[in-house]
Tab-separated table of C-alpha atoms and ligand atoms in Angstrom:
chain	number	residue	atom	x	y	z
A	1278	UNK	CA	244.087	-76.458	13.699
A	1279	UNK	CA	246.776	-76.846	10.904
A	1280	UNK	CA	249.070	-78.997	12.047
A	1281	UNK	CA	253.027	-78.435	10.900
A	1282	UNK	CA	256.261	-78.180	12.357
A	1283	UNK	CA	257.618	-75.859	15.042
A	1284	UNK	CA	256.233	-73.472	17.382
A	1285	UNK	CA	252.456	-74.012	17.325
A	1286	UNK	CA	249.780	-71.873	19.262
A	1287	UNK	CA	246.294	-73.369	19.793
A	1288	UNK	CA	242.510	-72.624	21.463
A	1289	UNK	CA	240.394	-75.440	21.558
A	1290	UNK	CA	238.269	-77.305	24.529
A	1291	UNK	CA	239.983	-80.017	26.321
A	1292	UNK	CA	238.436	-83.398	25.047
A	1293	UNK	CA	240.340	-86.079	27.497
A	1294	UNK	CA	242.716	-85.455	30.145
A	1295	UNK	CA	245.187	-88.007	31.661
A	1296	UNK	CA	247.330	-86.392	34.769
A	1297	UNK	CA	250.669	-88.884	35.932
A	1298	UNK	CA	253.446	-87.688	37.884
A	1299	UNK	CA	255.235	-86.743	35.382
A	1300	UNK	CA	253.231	-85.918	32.336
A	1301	UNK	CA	249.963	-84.440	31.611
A	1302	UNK	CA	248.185	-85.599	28.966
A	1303	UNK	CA	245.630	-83.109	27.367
A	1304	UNK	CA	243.698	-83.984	24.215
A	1305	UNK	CA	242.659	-80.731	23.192
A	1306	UNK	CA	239.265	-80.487	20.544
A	1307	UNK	CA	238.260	-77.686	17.815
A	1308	UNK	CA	236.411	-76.801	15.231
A	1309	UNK	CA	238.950	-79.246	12.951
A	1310	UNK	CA	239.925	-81.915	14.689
A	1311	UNK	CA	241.572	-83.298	17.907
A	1312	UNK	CA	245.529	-83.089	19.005
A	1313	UNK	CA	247.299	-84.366	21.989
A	1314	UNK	CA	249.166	-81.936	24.126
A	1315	UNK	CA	252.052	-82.911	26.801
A	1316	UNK	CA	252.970	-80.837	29.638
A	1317	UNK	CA	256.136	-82.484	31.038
A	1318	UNK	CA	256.734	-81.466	34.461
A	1319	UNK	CA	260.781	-81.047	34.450
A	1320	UNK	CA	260.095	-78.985	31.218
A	1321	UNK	CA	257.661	-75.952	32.229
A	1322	UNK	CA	257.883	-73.627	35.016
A	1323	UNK	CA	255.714	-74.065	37.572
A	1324	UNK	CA	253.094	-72.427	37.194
A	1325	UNK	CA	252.321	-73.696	33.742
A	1326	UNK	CA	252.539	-77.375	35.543
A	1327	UNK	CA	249.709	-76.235	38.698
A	1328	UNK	CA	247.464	-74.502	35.896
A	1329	UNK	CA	247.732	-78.329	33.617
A	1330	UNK	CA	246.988	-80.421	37.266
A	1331	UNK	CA	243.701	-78.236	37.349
A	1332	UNK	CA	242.423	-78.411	34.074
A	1333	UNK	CA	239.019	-80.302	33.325
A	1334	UNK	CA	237.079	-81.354	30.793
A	1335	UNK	CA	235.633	-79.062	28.179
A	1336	UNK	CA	237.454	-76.111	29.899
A	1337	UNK	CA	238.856	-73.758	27.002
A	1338	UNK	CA	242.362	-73.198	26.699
A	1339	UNK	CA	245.419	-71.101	24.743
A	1340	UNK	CA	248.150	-73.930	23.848
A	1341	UNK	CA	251.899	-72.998	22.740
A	1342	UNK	CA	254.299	-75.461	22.154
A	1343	UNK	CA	256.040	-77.344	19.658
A	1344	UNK	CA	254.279	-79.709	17.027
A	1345	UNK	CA	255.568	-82.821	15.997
A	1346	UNK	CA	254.792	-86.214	14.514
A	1347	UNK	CA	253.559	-88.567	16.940
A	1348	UNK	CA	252.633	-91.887	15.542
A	1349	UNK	CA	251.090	-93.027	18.870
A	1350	UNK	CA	249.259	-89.845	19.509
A	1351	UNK	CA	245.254	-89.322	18.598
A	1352	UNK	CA	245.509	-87.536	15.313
A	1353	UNK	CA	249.324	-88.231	14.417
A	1354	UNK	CA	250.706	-85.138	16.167
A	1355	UNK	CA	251.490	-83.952	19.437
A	1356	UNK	CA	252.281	-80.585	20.901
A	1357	UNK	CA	254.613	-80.304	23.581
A	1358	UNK	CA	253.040	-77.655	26.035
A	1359	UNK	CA	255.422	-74.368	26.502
A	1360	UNK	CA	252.527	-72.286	27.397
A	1361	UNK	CA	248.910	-73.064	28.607
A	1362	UNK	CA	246.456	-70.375	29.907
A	1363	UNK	CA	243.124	-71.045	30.868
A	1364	UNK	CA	240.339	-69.180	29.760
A	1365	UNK	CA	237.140	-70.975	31.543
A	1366	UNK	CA	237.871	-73.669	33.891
A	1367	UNK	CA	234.449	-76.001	33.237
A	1368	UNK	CA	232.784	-77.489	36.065
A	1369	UNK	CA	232.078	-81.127	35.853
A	1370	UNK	CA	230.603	-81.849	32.761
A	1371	UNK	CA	227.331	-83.463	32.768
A	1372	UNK	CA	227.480	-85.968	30.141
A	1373	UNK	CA	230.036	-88.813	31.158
A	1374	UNK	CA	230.559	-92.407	30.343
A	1375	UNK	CA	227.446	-93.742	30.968
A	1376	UNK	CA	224.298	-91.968	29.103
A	1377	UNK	CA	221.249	-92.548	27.320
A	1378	UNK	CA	219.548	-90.986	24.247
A	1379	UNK	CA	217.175	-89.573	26.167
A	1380	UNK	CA	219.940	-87.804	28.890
A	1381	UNK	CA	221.758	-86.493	25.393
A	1382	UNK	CA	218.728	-84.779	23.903
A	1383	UNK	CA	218.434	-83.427	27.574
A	1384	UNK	CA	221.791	-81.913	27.481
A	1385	UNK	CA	221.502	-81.412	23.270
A	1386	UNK	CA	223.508	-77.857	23.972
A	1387	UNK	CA	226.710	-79.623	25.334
A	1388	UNK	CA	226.232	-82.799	23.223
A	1389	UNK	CA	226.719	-80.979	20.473
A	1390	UNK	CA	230.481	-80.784	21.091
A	1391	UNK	CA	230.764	-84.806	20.513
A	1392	UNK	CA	232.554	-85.605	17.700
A	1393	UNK	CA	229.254	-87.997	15.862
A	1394	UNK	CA	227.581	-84.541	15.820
A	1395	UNK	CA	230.134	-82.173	14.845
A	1396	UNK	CA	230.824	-84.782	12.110
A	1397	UNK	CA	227.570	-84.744	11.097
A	1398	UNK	CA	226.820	-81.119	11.161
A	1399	UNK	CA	230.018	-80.783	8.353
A	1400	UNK	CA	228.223	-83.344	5.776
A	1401	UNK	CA	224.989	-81.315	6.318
A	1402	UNK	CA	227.194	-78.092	4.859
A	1403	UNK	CA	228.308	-80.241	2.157
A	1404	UNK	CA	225.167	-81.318	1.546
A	1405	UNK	CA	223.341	-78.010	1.488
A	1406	UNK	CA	226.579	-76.308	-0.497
A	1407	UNK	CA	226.029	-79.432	-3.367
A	1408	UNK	CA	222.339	-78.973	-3.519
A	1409	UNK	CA	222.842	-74.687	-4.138
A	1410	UNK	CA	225.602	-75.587	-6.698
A	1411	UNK	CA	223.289	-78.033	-8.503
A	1412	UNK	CA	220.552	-75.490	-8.925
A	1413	UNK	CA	223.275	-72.931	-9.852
A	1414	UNK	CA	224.673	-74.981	-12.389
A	1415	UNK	CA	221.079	-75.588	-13.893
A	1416	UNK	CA	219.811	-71.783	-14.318
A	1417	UNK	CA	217.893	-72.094	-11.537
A	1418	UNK	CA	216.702	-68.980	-8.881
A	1419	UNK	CA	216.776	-69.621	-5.281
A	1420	UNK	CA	213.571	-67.475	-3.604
A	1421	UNK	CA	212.336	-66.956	-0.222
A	1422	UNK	CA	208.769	-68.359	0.150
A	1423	UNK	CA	206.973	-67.431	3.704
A	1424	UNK	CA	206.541	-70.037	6.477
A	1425	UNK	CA	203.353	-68.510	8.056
A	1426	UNK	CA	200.768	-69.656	5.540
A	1427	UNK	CA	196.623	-69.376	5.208
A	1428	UNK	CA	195.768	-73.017	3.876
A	1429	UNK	CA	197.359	-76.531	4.344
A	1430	UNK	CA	199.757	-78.319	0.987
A	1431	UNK	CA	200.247	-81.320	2.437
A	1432	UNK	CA	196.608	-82.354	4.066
A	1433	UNK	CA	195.192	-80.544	7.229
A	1434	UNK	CA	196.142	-83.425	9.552
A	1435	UNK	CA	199.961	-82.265	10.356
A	1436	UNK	CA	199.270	-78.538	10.419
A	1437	UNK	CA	200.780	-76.728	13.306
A	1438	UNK	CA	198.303	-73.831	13.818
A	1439	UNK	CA	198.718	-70.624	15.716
A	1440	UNK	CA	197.249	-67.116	16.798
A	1441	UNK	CA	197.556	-64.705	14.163
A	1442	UNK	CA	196.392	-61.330	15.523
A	1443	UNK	CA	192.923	-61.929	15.888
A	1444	UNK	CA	192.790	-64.630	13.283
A	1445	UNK	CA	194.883	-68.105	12.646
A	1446	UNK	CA	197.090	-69.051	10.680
A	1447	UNK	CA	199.682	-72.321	10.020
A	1448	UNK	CA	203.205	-72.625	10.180
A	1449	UNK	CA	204.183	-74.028	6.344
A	1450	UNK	CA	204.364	-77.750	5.468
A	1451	UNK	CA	206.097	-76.887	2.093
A	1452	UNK	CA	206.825	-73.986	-0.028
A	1453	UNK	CA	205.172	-75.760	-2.935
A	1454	UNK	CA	202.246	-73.631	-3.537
A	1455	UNK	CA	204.009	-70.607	-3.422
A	1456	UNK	CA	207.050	-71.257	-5.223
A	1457	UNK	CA	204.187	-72.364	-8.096
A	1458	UNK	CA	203.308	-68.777	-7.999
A	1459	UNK	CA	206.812	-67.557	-8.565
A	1460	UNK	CA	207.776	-69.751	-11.813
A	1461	UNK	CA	205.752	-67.301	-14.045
A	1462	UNK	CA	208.617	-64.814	-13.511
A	1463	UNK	CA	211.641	-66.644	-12.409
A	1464	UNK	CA	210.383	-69.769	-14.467
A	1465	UNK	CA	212.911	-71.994	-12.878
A	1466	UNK	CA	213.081	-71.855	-8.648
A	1467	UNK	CA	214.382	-73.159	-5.225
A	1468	UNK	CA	214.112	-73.169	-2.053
A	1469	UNK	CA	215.268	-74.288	1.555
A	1470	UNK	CA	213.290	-73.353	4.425
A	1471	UNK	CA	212.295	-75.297	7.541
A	1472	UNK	CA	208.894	-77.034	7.269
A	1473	UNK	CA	206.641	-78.386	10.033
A	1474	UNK	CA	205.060	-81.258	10.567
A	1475	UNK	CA	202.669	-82.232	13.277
A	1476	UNK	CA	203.585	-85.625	13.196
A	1477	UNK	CA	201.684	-87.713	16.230
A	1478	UNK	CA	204.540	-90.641	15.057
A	1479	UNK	CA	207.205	-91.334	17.278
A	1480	UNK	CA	209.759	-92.876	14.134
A	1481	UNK	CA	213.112	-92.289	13.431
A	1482	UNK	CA	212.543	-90.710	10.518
A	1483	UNK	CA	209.869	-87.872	11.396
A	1484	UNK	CA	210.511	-84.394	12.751
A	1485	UNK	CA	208.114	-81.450	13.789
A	1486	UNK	CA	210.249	-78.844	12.339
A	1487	UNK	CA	212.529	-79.911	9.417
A	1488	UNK	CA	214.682	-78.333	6.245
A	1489	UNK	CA	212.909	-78.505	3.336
A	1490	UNK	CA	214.553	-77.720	-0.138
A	1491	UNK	CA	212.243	-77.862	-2.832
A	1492	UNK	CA	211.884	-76.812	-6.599
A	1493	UNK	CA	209.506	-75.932	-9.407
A	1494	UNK	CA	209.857	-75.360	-12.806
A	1495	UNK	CA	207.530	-74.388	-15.819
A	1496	UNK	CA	207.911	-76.240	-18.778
A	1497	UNK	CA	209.402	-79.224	-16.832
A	1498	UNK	CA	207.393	-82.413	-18.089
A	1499	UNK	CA	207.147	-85.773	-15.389
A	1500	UNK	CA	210.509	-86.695	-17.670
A	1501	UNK	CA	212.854	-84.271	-16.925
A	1502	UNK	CA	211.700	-83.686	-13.412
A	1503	UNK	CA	213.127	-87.405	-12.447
A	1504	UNK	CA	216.482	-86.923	-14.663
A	1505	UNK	CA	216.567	-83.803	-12.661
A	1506	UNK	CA	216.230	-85.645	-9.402
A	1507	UNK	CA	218.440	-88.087	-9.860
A	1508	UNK	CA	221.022	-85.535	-11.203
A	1509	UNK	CA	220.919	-84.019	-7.673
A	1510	UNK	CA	221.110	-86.461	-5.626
A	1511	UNK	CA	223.950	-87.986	-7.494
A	1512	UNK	CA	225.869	-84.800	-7.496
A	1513	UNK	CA	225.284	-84.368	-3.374
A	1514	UNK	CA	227.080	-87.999	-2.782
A	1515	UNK	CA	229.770	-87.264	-5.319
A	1516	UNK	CA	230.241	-83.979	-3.502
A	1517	UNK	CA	230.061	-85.659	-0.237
A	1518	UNK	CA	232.694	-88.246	-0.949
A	1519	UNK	CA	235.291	-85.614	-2.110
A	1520	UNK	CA	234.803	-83.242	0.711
A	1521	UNK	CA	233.970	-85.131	4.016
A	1522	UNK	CA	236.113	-88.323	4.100
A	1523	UNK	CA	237.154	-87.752	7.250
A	1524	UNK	CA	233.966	-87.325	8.674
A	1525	UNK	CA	232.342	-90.461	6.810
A	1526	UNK	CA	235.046	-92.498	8.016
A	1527	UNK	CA	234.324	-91.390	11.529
A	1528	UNK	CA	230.568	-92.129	11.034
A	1529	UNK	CA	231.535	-95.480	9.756
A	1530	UNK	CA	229.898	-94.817	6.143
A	1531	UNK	CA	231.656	-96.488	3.346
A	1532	UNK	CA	232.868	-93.625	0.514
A	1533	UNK	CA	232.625	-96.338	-2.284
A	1534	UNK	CA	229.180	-97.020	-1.832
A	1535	UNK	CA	228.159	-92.886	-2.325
A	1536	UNK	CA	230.375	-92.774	-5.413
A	1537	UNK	CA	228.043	-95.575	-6.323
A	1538	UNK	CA	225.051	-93.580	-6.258
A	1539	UNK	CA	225.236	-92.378	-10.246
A	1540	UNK	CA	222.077	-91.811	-12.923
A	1541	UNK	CA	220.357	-93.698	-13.989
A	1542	UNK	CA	218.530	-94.800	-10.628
A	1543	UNK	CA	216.542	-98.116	-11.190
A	1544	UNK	CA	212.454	-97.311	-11.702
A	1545	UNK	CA	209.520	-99.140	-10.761
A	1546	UNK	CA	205.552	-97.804	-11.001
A	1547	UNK	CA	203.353	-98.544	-7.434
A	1548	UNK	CA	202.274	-101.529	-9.020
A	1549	UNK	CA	205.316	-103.172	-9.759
A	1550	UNK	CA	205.830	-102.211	-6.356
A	1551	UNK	CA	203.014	-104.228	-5.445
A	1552	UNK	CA	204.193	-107.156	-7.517
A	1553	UNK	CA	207.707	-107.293	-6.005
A	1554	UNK	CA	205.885	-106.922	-2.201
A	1555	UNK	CA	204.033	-109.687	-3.412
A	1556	UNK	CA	206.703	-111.992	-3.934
A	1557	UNK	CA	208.365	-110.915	-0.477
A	1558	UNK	CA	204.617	-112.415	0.984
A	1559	UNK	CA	203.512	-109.119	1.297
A	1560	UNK	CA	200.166	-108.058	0.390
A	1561	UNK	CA	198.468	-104.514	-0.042
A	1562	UNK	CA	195.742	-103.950	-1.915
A	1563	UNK	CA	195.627	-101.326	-4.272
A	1564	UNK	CA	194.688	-97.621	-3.481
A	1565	UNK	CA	197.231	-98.342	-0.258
A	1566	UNK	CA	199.771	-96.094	0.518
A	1567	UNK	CA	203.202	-97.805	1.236
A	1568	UNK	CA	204.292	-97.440	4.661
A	1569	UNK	CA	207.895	-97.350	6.326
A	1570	UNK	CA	207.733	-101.545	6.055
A	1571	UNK	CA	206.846	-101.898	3.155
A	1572	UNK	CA	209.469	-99.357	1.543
A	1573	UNK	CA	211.769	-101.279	3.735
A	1574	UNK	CA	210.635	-104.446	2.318
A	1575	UNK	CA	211.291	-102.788	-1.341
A	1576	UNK	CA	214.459	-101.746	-0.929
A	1577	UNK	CA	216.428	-104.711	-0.075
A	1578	UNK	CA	216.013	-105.342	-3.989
A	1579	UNK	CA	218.491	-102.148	-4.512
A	1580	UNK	CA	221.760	-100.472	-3.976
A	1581	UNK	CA	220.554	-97.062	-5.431
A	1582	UNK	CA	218.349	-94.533	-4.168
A	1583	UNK	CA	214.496	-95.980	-6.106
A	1584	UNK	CA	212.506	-94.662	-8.081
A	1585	UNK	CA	208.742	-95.156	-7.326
A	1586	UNK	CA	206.409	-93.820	-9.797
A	1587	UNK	CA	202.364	-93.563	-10.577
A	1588	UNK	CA	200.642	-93.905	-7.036
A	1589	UNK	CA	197.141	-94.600	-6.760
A	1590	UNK	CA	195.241	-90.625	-6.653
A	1591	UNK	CA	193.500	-90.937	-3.369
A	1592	UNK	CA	197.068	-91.319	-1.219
A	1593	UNK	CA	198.313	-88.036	-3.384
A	1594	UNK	CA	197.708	-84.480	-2.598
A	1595	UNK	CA	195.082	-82.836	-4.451
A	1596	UNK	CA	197.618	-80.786	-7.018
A	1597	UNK	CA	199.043	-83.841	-8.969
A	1598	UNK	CA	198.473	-84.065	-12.298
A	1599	UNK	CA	196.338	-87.257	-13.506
A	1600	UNK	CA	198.228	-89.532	-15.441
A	1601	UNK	CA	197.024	-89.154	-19.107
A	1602	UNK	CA	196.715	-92.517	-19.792
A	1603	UNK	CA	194.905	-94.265	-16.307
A	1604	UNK	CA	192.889	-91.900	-14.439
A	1605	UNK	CA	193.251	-93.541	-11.147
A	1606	UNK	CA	196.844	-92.743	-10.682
A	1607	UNK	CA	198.955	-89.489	-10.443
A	1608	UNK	CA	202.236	-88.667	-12.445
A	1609	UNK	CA	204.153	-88.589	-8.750
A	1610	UNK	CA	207.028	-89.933	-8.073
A	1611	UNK	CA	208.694	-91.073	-4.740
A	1612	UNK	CA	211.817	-91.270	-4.010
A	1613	UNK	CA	212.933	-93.488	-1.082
A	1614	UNK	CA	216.441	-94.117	-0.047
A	1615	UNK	CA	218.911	-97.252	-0.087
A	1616	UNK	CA	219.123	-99.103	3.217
A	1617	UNK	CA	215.943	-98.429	4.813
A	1618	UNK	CA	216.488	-94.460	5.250
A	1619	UNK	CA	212.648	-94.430	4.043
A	1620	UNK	CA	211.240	-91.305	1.879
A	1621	UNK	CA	213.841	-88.641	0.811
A	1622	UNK	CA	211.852	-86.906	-2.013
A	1623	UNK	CA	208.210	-86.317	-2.649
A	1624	UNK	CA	207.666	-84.841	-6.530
A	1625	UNK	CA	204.802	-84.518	-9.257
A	1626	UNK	CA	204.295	-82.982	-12.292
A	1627	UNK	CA	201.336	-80.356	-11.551
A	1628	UNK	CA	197.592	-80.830	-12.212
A	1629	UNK	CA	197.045	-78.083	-14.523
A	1630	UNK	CA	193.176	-78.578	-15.123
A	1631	UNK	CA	191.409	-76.379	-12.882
A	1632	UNK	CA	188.191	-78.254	-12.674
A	1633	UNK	CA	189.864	-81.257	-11.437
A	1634	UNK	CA	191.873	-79.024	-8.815
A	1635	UNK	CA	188.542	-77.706	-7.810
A	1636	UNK	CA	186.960	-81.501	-7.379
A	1637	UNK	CA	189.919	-83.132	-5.360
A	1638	UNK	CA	190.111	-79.951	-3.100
A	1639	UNK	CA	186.337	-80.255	-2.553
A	1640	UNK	CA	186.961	-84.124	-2.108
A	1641	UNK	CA	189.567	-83.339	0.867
A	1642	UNK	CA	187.479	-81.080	2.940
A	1643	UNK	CA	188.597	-77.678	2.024
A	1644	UNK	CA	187.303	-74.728	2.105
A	1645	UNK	CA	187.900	-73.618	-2.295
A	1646	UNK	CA	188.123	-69.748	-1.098
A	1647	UNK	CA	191.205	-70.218	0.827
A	1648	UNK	CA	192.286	-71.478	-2.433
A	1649	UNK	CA	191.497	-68.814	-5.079
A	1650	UNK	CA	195.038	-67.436	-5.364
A	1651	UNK	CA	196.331	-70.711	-6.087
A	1652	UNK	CA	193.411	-71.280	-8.609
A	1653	UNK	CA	194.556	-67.913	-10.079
A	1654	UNK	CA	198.156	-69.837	-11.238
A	1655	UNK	CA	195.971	-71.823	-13.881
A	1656	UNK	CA	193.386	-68.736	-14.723
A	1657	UNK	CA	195.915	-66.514	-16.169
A	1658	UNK	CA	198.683	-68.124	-18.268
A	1659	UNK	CA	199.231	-71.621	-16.754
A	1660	UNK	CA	201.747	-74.116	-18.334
A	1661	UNK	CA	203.065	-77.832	-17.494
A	1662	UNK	CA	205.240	-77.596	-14.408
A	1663	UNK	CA	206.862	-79.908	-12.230
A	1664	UNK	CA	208.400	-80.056	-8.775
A	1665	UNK	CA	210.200	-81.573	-5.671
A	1666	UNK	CA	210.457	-81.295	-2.052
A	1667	UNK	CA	213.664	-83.230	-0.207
A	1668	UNK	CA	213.827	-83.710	3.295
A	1669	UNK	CA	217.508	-82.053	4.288
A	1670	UNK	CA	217.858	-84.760	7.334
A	1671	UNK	CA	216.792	-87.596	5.874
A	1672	UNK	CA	219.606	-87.113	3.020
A	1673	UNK	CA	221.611	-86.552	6.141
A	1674	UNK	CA	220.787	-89.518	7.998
A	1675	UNK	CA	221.417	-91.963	4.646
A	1676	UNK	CA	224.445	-90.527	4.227
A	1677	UNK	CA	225.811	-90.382	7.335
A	1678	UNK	CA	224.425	-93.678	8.363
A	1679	UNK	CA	222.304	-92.817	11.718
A	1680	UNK	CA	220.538	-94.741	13.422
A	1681	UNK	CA	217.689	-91.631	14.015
A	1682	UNK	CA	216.606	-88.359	11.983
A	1683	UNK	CA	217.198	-86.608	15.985
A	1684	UNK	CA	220.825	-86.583	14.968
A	1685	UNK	CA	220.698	-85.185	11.899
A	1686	UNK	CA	219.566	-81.641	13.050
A	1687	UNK	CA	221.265	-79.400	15.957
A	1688	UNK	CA	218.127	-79.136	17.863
A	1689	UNK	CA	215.567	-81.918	17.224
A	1690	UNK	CA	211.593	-80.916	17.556
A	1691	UNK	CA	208.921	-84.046	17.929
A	1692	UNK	CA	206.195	-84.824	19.537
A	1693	UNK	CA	207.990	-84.831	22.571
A	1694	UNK	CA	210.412	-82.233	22.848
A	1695	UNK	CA	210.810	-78.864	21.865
A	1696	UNK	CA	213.725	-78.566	24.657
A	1697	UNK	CA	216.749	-77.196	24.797
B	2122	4AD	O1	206.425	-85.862	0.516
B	2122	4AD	P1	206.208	-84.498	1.092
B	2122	4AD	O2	205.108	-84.344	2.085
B	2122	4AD	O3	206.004	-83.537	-0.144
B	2122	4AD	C1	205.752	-82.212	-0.092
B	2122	4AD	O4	205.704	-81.526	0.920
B	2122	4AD	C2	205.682	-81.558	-1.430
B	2122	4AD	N1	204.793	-80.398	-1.346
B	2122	4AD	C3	207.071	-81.183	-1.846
B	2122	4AD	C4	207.110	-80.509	-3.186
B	2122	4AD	O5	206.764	-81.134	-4.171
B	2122	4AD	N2	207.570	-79.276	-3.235
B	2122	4AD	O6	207.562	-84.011	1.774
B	2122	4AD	C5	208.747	-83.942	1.025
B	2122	4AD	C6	209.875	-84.633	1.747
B	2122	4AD	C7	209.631	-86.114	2.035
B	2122	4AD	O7	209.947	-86.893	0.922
B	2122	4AD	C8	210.573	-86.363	3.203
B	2122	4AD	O8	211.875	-86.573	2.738
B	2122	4AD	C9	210.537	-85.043	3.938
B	2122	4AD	O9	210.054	-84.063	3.054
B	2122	4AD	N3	209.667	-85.095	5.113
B	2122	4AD	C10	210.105	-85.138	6.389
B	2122	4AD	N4	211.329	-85.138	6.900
B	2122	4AD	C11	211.452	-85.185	8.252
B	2122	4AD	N5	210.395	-85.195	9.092
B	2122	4AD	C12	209.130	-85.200	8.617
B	2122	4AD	N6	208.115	-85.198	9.464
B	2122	4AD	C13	208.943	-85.162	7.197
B	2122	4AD	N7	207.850	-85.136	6.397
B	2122	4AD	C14	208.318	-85.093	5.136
B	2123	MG	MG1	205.652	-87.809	0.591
């Protein structure tokens, strides 16, 4: 829809529908936004009139009239109706006034038409677009990594495991281990692919089946993987802010605060983590991971996405590198969102020693052999490498300011529904 002035011809859905005596009021919805169309009885034949008195909501229409500035009208224009055909007259649509979140994931297909999700589904393009440019920009290769796998990356517990042939096989929790393999060639590479998690948690923030984009880079010290980070995530909300302002206003999120988000983001280790938890009257004793509260807890100190650092080596996977100078913890680095959005980036620099590989895979139950090719990386010309993984919808739901992850994806998978 492009509004001007003049004769105007227009297929949308019909969002709202008022019907006087006189008038009919149709608001009519696409892909851009919403207008308000008239159909005034004295000035239309009458069949034009009898097809507008039938009309219904979400039934698809062809509009011609004339467009003009309408200070009173939903969007600031409204047609005047010359012309109306309808292509499907909708029966009564299911989702009305009065409806729950469990009734929309139900009817997730229609739903998708609302405005909050259409909205949503734009920033997620803007979002993705940013995140391709910023590898672009930086030399590095996007690469397709497979999503059946053989082993587990991120710990056997949330594997989703099915028949393969006469054997099993997992559906991928990360492209980690594989895009590791493809950094001696490409040296410098990306990735976005969905990821699954067999989550048994019923939070806002956890899907089964999610969009991953991750990277991983030789030569990339524990350094420039964070300035890289940062550099990302700041470029997505600058991006963000100049594309979707429309849509951010809709979803009620404040534009200054994402032009806000700039390097450098403030950095803390685990244990000044602890410290600062402390102080809130929070206690965890070391070796703990840090769960949703306690991230929640942390980030009332900050306006900027934080940086948490050096976590204690048994809550890590088994492929960080040890930190040179304390043993006990790994060179990872969290990275959790501002107002309790919770984890939006996982990242290490890479264990390159393979003994140590071989002793924390042995210490987590698994079976070396399935690892061999991975072993293989650090046999045959292995060098300091770094990478990422960022979790597409929770970037969404920070920035657009949801209340749950659900919304951030067309077709939410958890625990408890893999329908529509
Ligand atoms: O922290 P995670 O588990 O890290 C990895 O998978 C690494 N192998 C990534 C890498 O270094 N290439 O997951 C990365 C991110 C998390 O920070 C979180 O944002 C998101 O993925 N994530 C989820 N998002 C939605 N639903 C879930 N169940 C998620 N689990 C992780
Ligand atoms: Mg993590």
């Amino acid at each position: 829809m492009d509004a001007g002035k003049g004769k105007f011809n227009i297929r949308g859905w019909v969002y709202r529908e008022r019907k006087g005596k006189n008038n009919i009021f149709i608001i009519l919805r696409d892909s851009t936004n919403i207008i308000q169309c008239v159909v005034k009885k004295e000035k239309v034949n009458k069949d034009v009139w009898e097809k507008a008195e039938k009309v219904t909501i979400e039934s698809s229409l062809e509009i011609s009239g004339n467009i003009k500035k309408d200070k009173r009208a939903t969007g600031g224009y409204e047609i005047e109706v010359e012309e109306l055909n309808i292509v499907n007259l909708a029966q009564p649509f299911p989702i009305t006034k009065d409806y729950s979140p469990e009734f929309l994931l139900e009817k997730r297909h229609l739903w998708l038409r609302s405005r909050k999700l259409t909205a949503v589904m734009k920033v997620k393009e803007t979002i993705l677009d940013a995140s391709r440019e910023f590898f672009k920009m930086n030399g590095w290769h996007e690469v397709t990594p497979p999503i059946i796998t053989s082993t587990a990356c991120e710990g056997g517990s949330t594997l989703f495991q099915l028949k393969y042939f006469n054997d099993i096989a997992y559906l991928s929790q990360s492209a980690q281990l594989y895009l590791e393999a493809l950094i001696f060639s490409l040296e410098k590479v990306w990735s976005l692919t969905p990821s699954f998690r067999a989550e048994k948690s019923k939070t806002s923030r956890h899907l089964a089946e999610y969009w991953h984009l991750e990277g991983e880079a030789a030569w990339l010290d524990f350094e420039g993987l964070l300035k890289f980070m940062e550099g990302l995530i700041s470029h997505i909300c600058q991006r963000v802010a100049e594309k979707n302002e429309k849509e951010l206003k809709f979803l009620g999120r404040d534009i200054e605060t994402l032009k806000k988000i700039k390097p450098p983001f403030p950095r803390i280790t685990y244990d000044e983590a602890l410290k600062i938890l402390e102080k809130d009257g929070i206690k965890i004793k070391w070796g703990k991971d840090l769960r949703t509260i306690e991230e929640d807890t942390l980030m009332k100190h900050y306006e900027k996405p934080l940086i948490v650092t050096k976590y204690p080596k048994e809550v890590k996977a088994f492929y960080m590198k040890e930190d040179p100078n304390n043993p006990k913890v790994v060179l990872c680095c969290d990275i959790i969102a501002p107002e309790g959005y919770g984890e939006i980036i996982g990242s290490s620099e890479r264990e390159t020693d393979i003994n140590k590989l071989i002793k924390r895979l042995k210490e987590s139950g698994e079976d070396i052999k399935n690892y061999e090719w991975y072993l293989d990386l650090r046999r045959y010309g292995s060098v300091p490498h770094s990478g990422f993984g960022m979790g597409v919808e929770r970037v969404v739901s920070w920035i657009c300011k949801l209340d749950n992850i659900k919304d951030a994806i067309p077709f939410p998978r958890t625990m408890l529904r893999k329908y529509p």
